[in-house]
Short mmCIF file of C-alpha atoms and ligand atoms in Angstrom, two decimals:
data_model
loop_
_atom_site.label_atom_id
_atom_site.label_comp_id
_atom_site.label_asym_id
_atom_site.label_seq_id
_atom_site.Cartn_x
_atom_site.Cartn_y
_atom_site.Cartn_z
CA MET A 1 -1.89 31.75 -0.21
CA PRO A 2 -2.98 28.16 0.19
CA PRO A 3 -2.88 26.90 3.77
CA GLU A 4 0.36 25.17 4.64
CA GLN A 5 0.27 21.40 4.31
CA PRO A 6 1.11 19.19 7.25
CA SER A 7 4.57 17.66 6.91
CA ARG A 8 5.31 13.93 6.63
CA LYS A 9 6.48 14.11 10.23
CA GLN A 10 3.20 15.63 11.42
CA LEU A 11 1.12 13.12 9.48
CA ARG A 12 3.13 10.22 10.89
CA ALA A 13 2.76 11.61 14.42
CA ALA A 14 -1.01 11.94 13.95
CA ARG A 15 -1.46 8.26 13.03
CA ARG A 16 0.83 7.15 15.87
CA ARG A 17 -1.34 9.08 18.34
CA LEU A 18 -4.44 7.00 17.55
CA SER A 19 -5.50 4.78 20.44
CA ARG A 20 -5.34 1.00 20.13
CA ALA A 21 -9.13 0.92 20.13
CA ASP A 22 -9.32 3.40 17.25
CA GLN A 23 -6.61 1.54 15.34
CA ALA A 24 -8.53 -1.73 15.71
CA GLN A 25 -11.83 -0.15 14.73
CA HIS A 26 -10.36 1.56 11.66
CA ALA A 27 -8.75 -1.69 10.54
CA ARG A 28 -12.08 -3.53 10.87
CA ARG A 29 -14.02 -0.83 9.02
CA VAL A 30 -11.56 -0.68 6.17
CA ALA A 31 -11.71 -4.48 5.88
CA GLN A 32 -15.51 -4.38 5.84
CA GLN A 33 -15.60 -1.82 3.04
CA ALA A 34 -12.71 -3.08 0.96
CA GLY A 35 -13.75 -6.71 1.52
CA ILE A 36 -16.97 -6.28 -0.43
CA SER A 37 -15.50 -4.33 -3.35
CA GLN A 38 -15.57 -5.97 -6.78
CA VAL A 39 -11.86 -5.51 -7.27
CA PHE A 40 -11.09 -7.32 -4.02
CA LEU A 41 -13.57 -10.13 -4.60
CA ARG A 42 -12.27 -10.74 -8.13
CA ALA A 43 -8.58 -10.62 -7.20
CA ARG A 44 -6.81 -13.94 -6.83
CA ARG A 45 -3.36 -12.65 -5.85
CA LEU A 46 -3.12 -9.73 -3.48
CA GLY A 47 -0.24 -7.79 -2.01
CA PHE A 48 -0.52 -6.40 1.52
CA TYR A 49 2.06 -4.91 3.92
CA TRP A 50 3.25 -5.35 7.48
CA PRO A 51 1.99 -2.27 9.39
CA VAL A 52 4.45 -0.09 11.29
CA ASP A 53 4.46 3.44 12.70
CA GLY A 54 0.70 3.70 13.24
CA GLU A 55 -0.17 2.66 9.66
CA LEU A 56 -3.62 1.31 9.09
CA ASP A 57 -3.47 -2.40 9.91
CA PRO A 58 -4.48 -4.35 6.78
CA SER A 59 -4.50 -7.73 8.57
CA PRO A 60 -8.31 -8.00 9.03
CA LEU A 61 -8.56 -7.62 5.23
CA LEU A 62 -5.73 -10.09 4.73
CA ARG A 63 -7.56 -12.65 6.87
CA ILE A 64 -10.70 -12.23 4.76
CA ALA A 65 -8.58 -12.82 1.66
CA GLU A 66 -7.03 -15.94 3.18
CA ARG A 67 -10.43 -17.30 4.15
CA LEU A 68 -11.57 -16.81 0.57
CA GLY A 69 -8.59 -18.88 -0.61
CA LYS A 70 -6.73 -15.98 -2.22
CA GLN A 71 -2.94 -15.89 -2.46
CA CYS A 72 -1.48 -13.20 -0.23
CA TYR A 73 1.92 -11.54 -0.59
CA LEU A 74 4.03 -9.13 1.49
CA PRO A 75 6.59 -6.63 0.16
CA VAL A 76 10.30 -7.37 0.48
CA LEU A 77 13.08 -4.98 -0.44
CA SER A 78 14.79 -6.23 -3.55
CA PRO A 79 18.17 -7.75 -2.63
CA ILE A 80 19.58 -6.12 -5.76
CA ARG A 81 21.19 -2.72 -5.36
CA GLY A 82 21.85 -0.41 -8.24
CA LYS A 83 20.06 2.04 -10.45
CA ALA A 84 17.79 -0.10 -12.62
CA LEU A 85 16.67 -2.82 -10.23
CA GLY A 86 17.67 -1.47 -6.85
CA ASN A 87 15.35 0.03 -4.27
CA LYS A 88 12.32 -1.69 -5.70
CA LEU A 89 9.92 -3.99 -3.95
CA LEU A 90 9.27 -7.64 -4.73
CA PHE A 91 6.43 -9.60 -3.19
CA ALA A 92 6.84 -12.77 -1.14
CA ARG A 93 4.04 -15.27 -0.65
CA LYS A 94 2.77 -15.16 2.92
CA LEU A 95 2.67 -18.78 3.99
CA PRO A 96 1.61 -20.15 7.38
CA ALA A 97 5.10 -21.25 8.45
CA GLU A 98 6.94 -18.33 6.89
CA ARG A 99 9.98 -17.09 8.78
CA ILE A 100 10.06 -13.37 9.31
CA THR A 101 13.14 -11.15 9.42
CA ARG A 102 13.50 -7.40 9.63
CA ASN A 103 14.66 -5.40 6.65
CA ARG A 104 17.06 -2.46 6.88
CA PHE A 105 14.24 -0.18 8.01
CA GLY A 106 13.27 -2.58 10.79
CA ILE A 107 10.09 -3.59 8.96
CA PRO A 108 9.28 -7.32 9.22
CA GLU A 109 9.27 -9.23 5.92
CA PRO A 110 9.21 -12.92 4.91
CA SER A 111 12.75 -14.26 4.88
CA ARG A 112 12.46 -17.02 2.30
CA ARG A 113 13.68 -16.08 -1.13
CA GLY A 114 13.31 -17.63 -4.55
CA ARG A 115 10.32 -19.59 -5.64
CA HIS A 116 7.68 -17.46 -3.99
CA LEU A 117 9.01 -14.05 -4.96
CA ALA A 118 6.70 -12.30 -7.38
CA GLN A 119 6.95 -9.17 -9.46
CA PRO A 120 4.13 -6.66 -8.89
CA ILE A 121 2.66 -7.40 -12.31
CA ALA A 122 1.82 -10.91 -11.04
CA LEU A 123 -0.60 -9.40 -8.51
CA ASP A 124 -4.20 -8.47 -9.25
CA LEU A 125 -4.56 -6.00 -6.38
CA LEU A 126 -1.96 -4.25 -4.26
CA VAL A 127 -2.91 -2.74 -0.92
CA VAL A 128 -0.59 0.25 -0.48
CA PRO A 129 0.50 1.96 2.75
CA LEU A 130 0.73 5.74 2.83
CA VAL A 131 1.60 8.69 5.04
CA GLY A 132 -0.82 11.17 3.46
CA PHE A 133 -3.43 11.22 0.71
CA ASP A 134 -5.83 13.59 -1.00
CA PRO A 135 -9.40 12.86 -2.16
CA ARG A 136 -8.17 12.40 -5.75
CA CYS A 137 -6.08 9.43 -4.64
CA HIS A 138 -2.69 11.07 -4.73
CA ARG A 139 -0.32 9.59 -2.20
CA ILE A 140 2.60 10.67 -0.03
CA GLY A 141 4.69 7.76 1.23
CA MET A 142 7.56 7.37 3.68
CA GLY A 143 9.85 9.18 1.26
CA GLY A 144 11.91 6.29 -0.06
CA GLY A 145 10.18 6.22 -3.42
CA PHE A 146 9.85 2.42 -3.19
CA TYR A 147 6.26 2.14 -4.36
CA ASP A 148 6.76 4.79 -7.05
CA ARG A 149 9.80 3.04 -8.48
CA THR A 150 8.24 -0.42 -8.21
CA LEU A 151 5.04 0.68 -9.94
CA GLY A 152 6.52 3.19 -12.36
CA TYR A 153 5.86 0.84 -15.30
CA LEU A 154 2.11 1.35 -14.81
CA ARG A 155 2.50 4.79 -16.32
CA HIS A 156 2.98 3.14 -19.73
CA HIS A 157 -0.12 0.95 -19.35
CA ARG A 158 -3.14 3.18 -19.65
CA HIS A 159 -5.72 0.54 -20.42
CA TRP A 160 -4.25 -2.59 -18.97
CA ARG A 161 -3.17 -1.96 -15.42
CA ARG A 162 -1.93 -4.64 -13.11
CA PRO A 163 -1.98 -4.62 -10.19
CA ARG A 164 -4.84 -2.27 -9.39
CA LEU A 165 -3.87 -0.09 -6.44
CA MET A 166 -5.84 0.35 -3.24
CA GLY A 167 -4.45 2.69 -0.62
CA VAL A 168 -5.70 2.11 2.91
CA ALA A 169 -5.38 4.78 5.57
CA HIS A 170 -6.84 6.62 8.54
CA GLU A 171 -9.03 9.62 7.77
CA CYS A 172 -6.58 11.76 9.81
CA GLN A 173 -4.03 11.24 7.02
CA ARG A 174 -6.12 13.16 4.51
CA ILE A 175 -4.86 16.50 3.23
CA GLU A 176 -6.69 18.85 0.95
CA ALA A 177 -4.66 18.52 -2.21
CA ILE A 178 -1.29 17.06 -3.11
CA SER A 179 0.52 18.40 -6.15
CA PRO A 180 1.91 15.18 -7.53
CA SER A 181 5.55 14.86 -8.56
CA PRO A 182 6.10 13.49 -12.08
CA TRP A 183 7.03 10.06 -10.72
CA ASP A 184 4.11 9.76 -8.27
CA ILE A 185 1.76 6.89 -9.03
CA GLN A 186 -1.89 7.71 -8.50
CA LEU A 187 -3.88 5.10 -6.59
CA ASP A 188 -7.16 3.73 -7.99
CA TRP A 189 -8.92 3.81 -4.63
CA ILE A 190 -8.28 4.82 -1.05
CA VAL A 191 -10.31 3.28 1.74
CA THR A 192 -10.46 4.79 5.22
CA GLU A 193 -12.63 4.04 8.25
CA ALA A 194 -15.01 6.74 7.00
CA ARG A 195 -15.31 6.24 3.24
CA LEU A 196 -13.95 5.11 -0.08
CA TYR A 197 -12.24 7.56 -2.44
CA SER A 198 -11.92 6.77 -6.12
CA SER A 199 -9.55 8.31 -8.65
CA GLN A 200 -12.47 8.09 -11.06
CA ALA A 201 -15.10 9.91 -9.11
CA ASP A 202 -17.95 7.98 -10.76
CA ALA A 203 -16.53 4.45 -10.46
CA ASN A 204 -16.83 2.22 -7.40
N1 FFO B 301 4.62 -1.16 6.29
C1 FFO B 301 5.34 -0.62 5.31
N2 FFO B 301 6.21 -1.38 4.65
C2 FFO B 301 6.96 -0.82 3.66
C3 FFO B 301 6.82 0.54 3.31
C4 FFO B 301 5.87 1.32 4.02
O1 FFO B 301 5.67 2.51 3.76
N3 FFO B 301 5.16 0.70 5.00
N4 FFO B 301 7.59 1.05 2.30
C5 FFO B 301 7.22 2.14 1.52
O2 FFO B 301 7.99 2.66 0.78
C6 FFO B 301 8.86 0.39 1.98
C7 FFO B 301 9.91 0.82 2.97
N5 FFO B 301 10.13 2.23 2.91
C8 FFO B 301 10.55 3.00 3.96
C9 FFO B 301 11.06 4.25 3.71
C10 FFO B 301 11.53 5.02 4.77
C11 FFO B 301 11.47 4.54 6.08
C12 FFO B 301 11.94 5.28 7.27
O3 FFO B 301 11.42 5.11 8.35
N6 FFO B 301 12.97 6.06 7.20
C13 FFO B 301 13.49 6.68 8.41
C14 FFO B 301 14.88 7.13 8.18
C15 FFO B 301 15.72 6.21 7.34
C16 FFO B 301 16.33 5.02 8.07
O4 FFO B 301 15.90 4.64 9.16
O5 FFO B 301 17.27 4.44 7.50
C17 FFO B 301 12.59 7.80 8.86
O6 FFO B 301 11.77 8.29 8.07
O7 FFO B 301 12.70 8.21 10.02
C18 FFO B 301 10.95 3.30 6.31
C19 FFO B 301 10.50 2.55 5.24
C20 FFO B 301 8.67 -1.09 1.96
N7 FFO B 301 7.88 -1.59 3.06
N1 ATP B 302 10.09 6.01 -10.95
C1 ATP B 302 11.17 6.52 -10.33
N2 ATP B 302 12.39 6.47 -10.90
C2 ATP B 302 13.47 6.97 -10.28
N3 ATP B 302 13.43 7.57 -9.07
C3 ATP B 302 12.26 7.65 -8.44
C4 ATP B 302 11.07 7.13 -9.03
N4 ATP B 302 10.07 7.33 -8.17
C5 ATP B 302 10.59 7.96 -7.09
N5 ATP B 302 11.91 8.16 -7.24
C6 ATP B 302 12.81 8.82 -6.27
O1 ATP B 302 12.40 8.53 -4.96
C7 ATP B 302 12.43 9.71 -4.16
C8 ATP B 302 11.32 9.69 -3.13
O2 ATP B 302 10.06 9.83 -3.76
P1 ATP B 302 8.76 10.22 -2.91
O3 ATP B 302 9.10 11.29 -1.94
O4 ATP B 302 7.64 10.45 -3.86
O5 ATP B 302 8.56 8.84 -2.10
P2 ATP B 302 7.26 8.23 -1.45
O6 ATP B 302 6.27 7.87 -2.48
O7 ATP B 302 6.82 9.18 -0.40
O8 ATP B 302 7.89 6.92 -0.77
P3 ATP B 302 7.43 5.37 -0.71
O9 ATP B 302 6.89 4.97 -2.05
O10 ATP B 302 8.70 4.65 -0.37
O11 ATP B 302 6.43 5.23 0.35
C9 ATP B 302 12.30 10.86 -5.12
O12 ATP B 302 13.10 11.93 -4.70
C10 ATP B 302 12.78 10.31 -6.44
O13 ATP B 302 14.10 10.75 -6.69
#
């Protein structure tokens, strides 16, 4: 029998247990690695996220992007409810004077709506949070299915994929193998404080 996998709850507890010093170091290391990757350097519009619950803090990478003059976006829960459009993410431009509110999960998000809201396809690179991952770039999220639903259209674009997907995480979130559900979207890369994983083992 394969060894039992840690649950979402256990994985979330493990990342919350990291010290502030480890959190800060992991965030810096991930930024150093991801910040020199071709996909990051080429991207003009990037989506990030506001870290909660011990998630890897992508803000050192976001600051590099801002310094390079790239356009940075944060996820917001779509105001639309309902089967087709509901429970998806849109992306709001992160601007210096942006007002921040909390969404229904208590996660901070930009409050301004309208002009600066983008669909994921408008982004070149999306930095994705996760609860657990395996070395083949399968992902377990918080369980809401938000990223899967938002990015489900990528399944129909084999050769032309936008945005490219970069998971960022702590090494302690790695599990041996995840059997993906049919709706799970595989990430292109995952970067941790220790190394970079690629869904195409030979690519960078
Ligand atoms: N930083 C960050 N932002 C994100 C996500 C994420 O994983 N990380 N999301 C990725 O999808 C979306 C939000 N998805 C979420 C799904 C479940 C829970 C959650 O904590 N659920 C509670 C119980 C439900 C409740 O409080 O209503 C829990 O698990 O205890 C939070 C966010 C959008 N923004
Ligand atoms: N493309 C999709 N279309 C319809 N429902 C979906 C789709 N993707 C996911 N779901 C629904 O969302 C639920 C949660 O999925 P899952 O447990 O894979 O979420 P997750 O990837 O961990 O969460 P998140 O993306 O929010 O971090 C599933 O039970 C499924 O019913």
